[in-house]
Short mmCIF file of C-alpha atoms and ligand atoms in Angstrom, two decimals:
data_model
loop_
_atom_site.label_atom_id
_atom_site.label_comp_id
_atom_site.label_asym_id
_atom_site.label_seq_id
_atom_site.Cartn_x
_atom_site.Cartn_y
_atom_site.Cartn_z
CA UNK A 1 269.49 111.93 138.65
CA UNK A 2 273.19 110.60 137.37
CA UNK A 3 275.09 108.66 139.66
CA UNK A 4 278.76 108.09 138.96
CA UNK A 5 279.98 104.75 141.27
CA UNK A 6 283.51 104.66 141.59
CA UNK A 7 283.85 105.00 137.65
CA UNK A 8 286.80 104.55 135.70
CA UNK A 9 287.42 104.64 132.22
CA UNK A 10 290.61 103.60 130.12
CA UNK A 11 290.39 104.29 126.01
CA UNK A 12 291.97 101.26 124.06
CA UNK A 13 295.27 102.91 123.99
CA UNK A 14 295.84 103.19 127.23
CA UNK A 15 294.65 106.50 127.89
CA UNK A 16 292.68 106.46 131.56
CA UNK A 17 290.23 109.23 131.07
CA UNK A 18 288.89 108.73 134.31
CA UNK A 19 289.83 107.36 137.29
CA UNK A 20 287.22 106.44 140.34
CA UNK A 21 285.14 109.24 139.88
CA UNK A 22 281.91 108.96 142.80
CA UNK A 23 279.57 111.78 142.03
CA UNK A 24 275.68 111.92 142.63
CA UNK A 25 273.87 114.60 140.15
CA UNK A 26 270.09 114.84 141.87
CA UNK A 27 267.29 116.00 139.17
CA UNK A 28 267.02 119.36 138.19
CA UNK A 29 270.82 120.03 139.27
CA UNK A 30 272.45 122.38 136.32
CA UNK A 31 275.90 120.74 136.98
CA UNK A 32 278.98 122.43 135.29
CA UNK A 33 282.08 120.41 134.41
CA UNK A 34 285.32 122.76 134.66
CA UNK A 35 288.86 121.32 134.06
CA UNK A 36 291.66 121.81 131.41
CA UNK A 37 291.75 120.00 127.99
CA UNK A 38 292.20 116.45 128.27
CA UNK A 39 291.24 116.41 131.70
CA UNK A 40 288.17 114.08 131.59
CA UNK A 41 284.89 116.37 131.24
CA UNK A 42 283.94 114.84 127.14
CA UNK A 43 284.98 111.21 128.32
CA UNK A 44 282.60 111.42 131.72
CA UNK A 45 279.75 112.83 129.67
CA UNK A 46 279.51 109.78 127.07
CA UNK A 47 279.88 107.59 129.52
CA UNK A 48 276.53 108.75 130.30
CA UNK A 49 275.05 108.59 127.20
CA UNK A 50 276.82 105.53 126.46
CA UNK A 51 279.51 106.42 124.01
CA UNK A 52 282.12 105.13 126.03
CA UNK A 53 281.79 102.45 128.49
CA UNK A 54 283.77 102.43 132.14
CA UNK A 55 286.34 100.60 132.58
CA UNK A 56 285.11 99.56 136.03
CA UNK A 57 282.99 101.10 138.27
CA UNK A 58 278.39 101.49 137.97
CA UNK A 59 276.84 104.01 135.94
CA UNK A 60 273.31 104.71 137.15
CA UNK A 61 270.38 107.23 135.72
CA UNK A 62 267.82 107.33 137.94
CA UNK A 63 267.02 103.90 138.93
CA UNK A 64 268.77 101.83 135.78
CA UNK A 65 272.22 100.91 135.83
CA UNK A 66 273.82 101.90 132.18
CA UNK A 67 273.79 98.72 130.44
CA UNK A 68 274.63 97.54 126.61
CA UNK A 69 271.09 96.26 127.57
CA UNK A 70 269.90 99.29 129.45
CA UNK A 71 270.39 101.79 126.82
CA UNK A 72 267.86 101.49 124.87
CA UNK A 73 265.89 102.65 127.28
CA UNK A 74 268.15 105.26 128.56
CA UNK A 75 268.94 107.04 125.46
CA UNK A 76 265.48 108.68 124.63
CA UNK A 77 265.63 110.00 127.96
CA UNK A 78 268.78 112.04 127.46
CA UNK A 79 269.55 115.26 125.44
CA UNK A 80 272.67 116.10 123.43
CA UNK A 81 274.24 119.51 122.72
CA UNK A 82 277.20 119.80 121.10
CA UNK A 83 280.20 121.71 120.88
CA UNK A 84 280.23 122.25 116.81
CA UNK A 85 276.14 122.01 117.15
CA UNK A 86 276.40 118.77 114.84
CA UNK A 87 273.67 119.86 113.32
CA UNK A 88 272.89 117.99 109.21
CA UNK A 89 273.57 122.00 107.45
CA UNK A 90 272.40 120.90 104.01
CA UNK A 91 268.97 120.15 105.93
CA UNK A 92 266.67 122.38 106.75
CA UNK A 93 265.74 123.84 110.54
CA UNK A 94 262.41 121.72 110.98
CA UNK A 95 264.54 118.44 110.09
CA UNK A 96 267.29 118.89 112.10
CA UNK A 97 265.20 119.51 115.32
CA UNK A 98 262.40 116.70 114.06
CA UNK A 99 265.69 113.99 114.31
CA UNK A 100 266.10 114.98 118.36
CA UNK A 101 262.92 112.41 117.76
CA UNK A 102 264.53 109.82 116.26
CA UNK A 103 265.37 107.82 119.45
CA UNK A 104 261.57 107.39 119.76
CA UNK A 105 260.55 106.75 116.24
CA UNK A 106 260.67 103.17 114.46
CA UNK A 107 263.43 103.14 111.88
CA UNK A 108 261.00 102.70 108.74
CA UNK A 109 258.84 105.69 109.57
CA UNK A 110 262.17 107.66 110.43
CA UNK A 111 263.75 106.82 106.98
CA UNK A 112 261.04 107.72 105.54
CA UNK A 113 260.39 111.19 106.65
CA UNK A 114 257.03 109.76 108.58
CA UNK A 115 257.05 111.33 111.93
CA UNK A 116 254.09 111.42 114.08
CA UNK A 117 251.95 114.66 113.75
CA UNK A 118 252.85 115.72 117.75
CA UNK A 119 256.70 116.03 116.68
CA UNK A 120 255.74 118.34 114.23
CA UNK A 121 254.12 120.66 116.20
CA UNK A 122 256.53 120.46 118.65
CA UNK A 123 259.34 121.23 116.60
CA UNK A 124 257.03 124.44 115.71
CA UNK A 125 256.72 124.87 119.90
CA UNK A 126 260.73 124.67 120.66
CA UNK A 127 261.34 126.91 117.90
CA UNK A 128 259.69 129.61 119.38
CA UNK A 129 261.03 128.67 122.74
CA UNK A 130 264.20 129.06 121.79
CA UNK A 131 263.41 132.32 119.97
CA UNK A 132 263.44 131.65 116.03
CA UNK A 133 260.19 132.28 113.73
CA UNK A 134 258.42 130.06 112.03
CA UNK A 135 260.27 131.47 108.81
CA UNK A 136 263.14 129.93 110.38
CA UNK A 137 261.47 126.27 109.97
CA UNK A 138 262.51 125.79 106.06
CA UNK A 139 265.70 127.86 106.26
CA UNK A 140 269.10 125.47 105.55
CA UNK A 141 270.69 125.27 108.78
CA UNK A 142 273.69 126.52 106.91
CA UNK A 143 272.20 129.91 106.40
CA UNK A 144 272.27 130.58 110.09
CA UNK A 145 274.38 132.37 112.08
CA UNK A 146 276.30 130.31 115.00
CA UNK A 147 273.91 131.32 117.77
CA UNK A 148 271.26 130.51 115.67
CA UNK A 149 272.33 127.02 115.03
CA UNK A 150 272.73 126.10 118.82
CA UNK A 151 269.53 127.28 119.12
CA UNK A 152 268.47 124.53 116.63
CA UNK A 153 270.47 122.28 118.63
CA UNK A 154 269.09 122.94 121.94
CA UNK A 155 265.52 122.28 120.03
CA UNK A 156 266.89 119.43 119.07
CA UNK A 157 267.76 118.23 122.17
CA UNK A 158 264.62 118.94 123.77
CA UNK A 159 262.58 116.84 121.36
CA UNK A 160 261.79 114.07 123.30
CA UNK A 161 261.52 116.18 126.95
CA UNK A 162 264.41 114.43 128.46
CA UNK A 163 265.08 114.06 132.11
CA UNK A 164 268.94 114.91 131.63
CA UNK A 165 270.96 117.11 129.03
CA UNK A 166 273.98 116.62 128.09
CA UNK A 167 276.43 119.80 126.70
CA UNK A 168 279.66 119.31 126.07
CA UNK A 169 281.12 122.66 125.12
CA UNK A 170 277.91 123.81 123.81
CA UNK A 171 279.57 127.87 123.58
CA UNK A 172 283.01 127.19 122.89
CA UNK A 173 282.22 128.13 119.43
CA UNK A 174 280.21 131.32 120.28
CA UNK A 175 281.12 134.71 120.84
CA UNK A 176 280.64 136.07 124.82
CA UNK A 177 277.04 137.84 124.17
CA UNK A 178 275.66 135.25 122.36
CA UNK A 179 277.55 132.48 125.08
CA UNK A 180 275.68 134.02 127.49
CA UNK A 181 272.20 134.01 125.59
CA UNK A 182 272.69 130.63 124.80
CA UNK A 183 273.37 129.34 128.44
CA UNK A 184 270.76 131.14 129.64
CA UNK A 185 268.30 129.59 127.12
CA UNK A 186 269.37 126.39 128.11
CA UNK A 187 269.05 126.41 131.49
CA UNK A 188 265.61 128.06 131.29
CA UNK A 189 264.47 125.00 129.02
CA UNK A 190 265.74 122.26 131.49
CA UNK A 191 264.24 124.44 134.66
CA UNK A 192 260.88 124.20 132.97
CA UNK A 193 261.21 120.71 132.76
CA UNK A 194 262.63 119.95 135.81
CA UNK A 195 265.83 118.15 133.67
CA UNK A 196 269.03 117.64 134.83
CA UNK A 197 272.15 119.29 133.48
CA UNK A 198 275.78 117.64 132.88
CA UNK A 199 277.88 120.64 131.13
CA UNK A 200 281.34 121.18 130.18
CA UNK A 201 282.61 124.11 129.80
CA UNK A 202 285.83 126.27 129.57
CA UNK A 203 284.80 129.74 130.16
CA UNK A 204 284.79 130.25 134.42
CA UNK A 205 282.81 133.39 134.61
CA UNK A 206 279.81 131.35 132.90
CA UNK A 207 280.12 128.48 134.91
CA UNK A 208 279.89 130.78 138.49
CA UNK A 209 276.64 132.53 137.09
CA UNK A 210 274.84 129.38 135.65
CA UNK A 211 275.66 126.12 137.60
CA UNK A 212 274.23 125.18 141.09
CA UNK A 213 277.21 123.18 141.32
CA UNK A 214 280.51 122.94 139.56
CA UNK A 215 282.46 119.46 139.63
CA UNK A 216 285.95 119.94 138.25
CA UNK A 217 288.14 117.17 136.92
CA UNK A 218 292.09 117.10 136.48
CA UNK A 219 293.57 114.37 134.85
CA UNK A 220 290.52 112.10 135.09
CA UNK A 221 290.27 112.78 139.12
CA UNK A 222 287.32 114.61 140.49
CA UNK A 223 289.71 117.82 142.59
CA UNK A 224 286.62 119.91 143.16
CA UNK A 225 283.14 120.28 143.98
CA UNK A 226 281.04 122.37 145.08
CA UNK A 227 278.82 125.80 144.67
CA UNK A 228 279.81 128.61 142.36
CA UNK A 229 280.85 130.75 145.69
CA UNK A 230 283.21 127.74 146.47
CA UNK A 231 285.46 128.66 143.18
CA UNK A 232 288.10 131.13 144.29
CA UNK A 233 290.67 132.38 142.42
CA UNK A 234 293.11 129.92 144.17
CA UNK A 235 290.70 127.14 144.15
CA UNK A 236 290.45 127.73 139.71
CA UNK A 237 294.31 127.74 139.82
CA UNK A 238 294.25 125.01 141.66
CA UNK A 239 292.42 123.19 138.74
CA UNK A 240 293.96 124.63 135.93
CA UNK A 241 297.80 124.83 137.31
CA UNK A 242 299.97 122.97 134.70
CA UNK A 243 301.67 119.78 136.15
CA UNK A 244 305.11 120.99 136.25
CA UNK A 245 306.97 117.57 135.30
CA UNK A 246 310.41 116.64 135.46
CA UNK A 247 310.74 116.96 131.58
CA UNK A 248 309.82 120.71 131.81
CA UNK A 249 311.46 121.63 135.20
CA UNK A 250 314.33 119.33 135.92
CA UNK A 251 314.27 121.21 139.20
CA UNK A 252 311.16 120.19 140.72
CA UNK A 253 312.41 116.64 139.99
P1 ADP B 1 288.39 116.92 127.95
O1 ADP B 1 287.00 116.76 127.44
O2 ADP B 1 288.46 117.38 129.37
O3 ADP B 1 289.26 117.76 127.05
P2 ADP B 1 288.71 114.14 127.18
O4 ADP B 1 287.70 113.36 127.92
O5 ADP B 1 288.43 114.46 125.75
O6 ADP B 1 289.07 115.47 127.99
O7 ADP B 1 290.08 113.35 127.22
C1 ADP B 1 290.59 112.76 128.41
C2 ADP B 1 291.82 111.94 128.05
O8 ADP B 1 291.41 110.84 127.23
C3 ADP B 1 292.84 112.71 127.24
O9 ADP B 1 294.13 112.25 127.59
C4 ADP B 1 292.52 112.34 125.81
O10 ADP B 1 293.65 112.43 124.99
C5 ADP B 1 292.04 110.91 125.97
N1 ADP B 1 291.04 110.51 124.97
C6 ADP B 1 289.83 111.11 124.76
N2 ADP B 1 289.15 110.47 123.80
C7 ADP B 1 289.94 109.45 123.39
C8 ADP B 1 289.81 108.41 122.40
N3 ADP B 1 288.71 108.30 121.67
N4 ADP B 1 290.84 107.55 122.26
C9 ADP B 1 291.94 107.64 123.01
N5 ADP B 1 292.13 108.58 123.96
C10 ADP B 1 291.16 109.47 124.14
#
């Protein structure tokens, strides 16, 4: 469960991101964030994983308010996938997805390569969940094809069986077939753990056939939420209309 309380977030230049956003993700929700570029959706997800701090308002995930103090905790518990996979390419496969550990593991052991003998049979587990051999496991990441390397990534972010995922773009660098595989990997991997989904994405037609719910932000306001069904044509150009300002339209002034 994420719980947004009245949360508001202004970057040090001014910028407010977000402004008063109230929104209660229960477990096992697959939650898409819609909304046009600079909207909001990359600033509200690291507020959850504690990139960027609210300006004002409560954070919660599950029980524990998000804290400088909390985090620690809170961080192991939460997945990342990113847009450009930030995966390490010189490395190979196994080490990439062995560092979705790393949260877990002392620093020492870490630096030195020593992870306990469960990770590494996990890492062997999640890559054949997410449908790469075993021949994959010493392959440089940068001999992969895009699809391939999210599907590191969402091993990755599975490591440490978190209660929530985080995906910020994850298929905005992916083709529509392989979008679509991706998607539906990921939402079968956090279904069979019961996890929680926060997502951003651009493409609509994705968003209707894999979210329960789609929250859409505008300008760092929450302007809709609800099921897939809810998002008509009008209510999507309601979200992506451009503000028509005075600037641009000196008739509208
Ligand atoms: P989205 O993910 O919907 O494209 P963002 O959360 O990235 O939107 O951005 C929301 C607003 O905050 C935009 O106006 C953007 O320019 C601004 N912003 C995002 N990150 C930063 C940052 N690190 N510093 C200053 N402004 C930022």
């Amino acid at each position: 469960m994420i719980r947004f309380e009245a949360v508001s977030q202004t970057h040090k230049c001014g910028t407010q991101a977000l402004k008063n956003i109230s929104l209660t993700i229960p477990k096992g929700q697959v939650c898409v964030l819609l909304g046009p570029s600079g909207a909001g959706k990359s600033s509200l997800l690291r507020c959850v994983n504690g990139l960027n701090q609210p300006t004002s308002g409560k954070l919660f995930v599950g029980d524990i308010e998000i804290t400088a103090r909390s985090l620690k905790t809170i961080r192991p518990t939460i997945g990342m996938i990113h847009q450009a996979f930030n995966l390490t390419t010189r490395a190979t496969v196994a080490a990439n997805v062995i560092a979705g550990a790393l949260p877990a593991v002392p620093t020492l052991p870490a630096l030195l390569n020593l992870f306990p003998r469960e990770y590494r049979a996990k890492v062997c587990d999640l890559l054949d969940r997410v449908g790469l051999s075993e021949a994959h496991l010493t392959r440089r990441v940068s001999e992969l094809s895009g699809g391939q390397q999210q599907r590191v990534g969402i091993a990755r972010a599975f490591m440490l069986d978190p209660a929530i995922i985080l995906a910020d773009e994850p298929v905005a660098s992916l083709d529509p077939a392989v979008s679509a595989d991706i998607l539906a990997l990921l939402v079968r991997e956090a279904r069979a753990r019961g996890a929680t989904v926060l997502c951003s994405l651009h493409q609509l037609d994705l968003a209707v056939k894999f979210a329960d719910r789609i929250v859409a932000l505008k300008a760092g306001e929450l302007v809709f939420d609800g099921p897939p069904a809810d998002l008509t044509a009008d209510a999507a150009a309601r979200i992506y209309q451009t503000p028509v300002t005075p600037a641009l339209a000196p008739e509208f002034a």
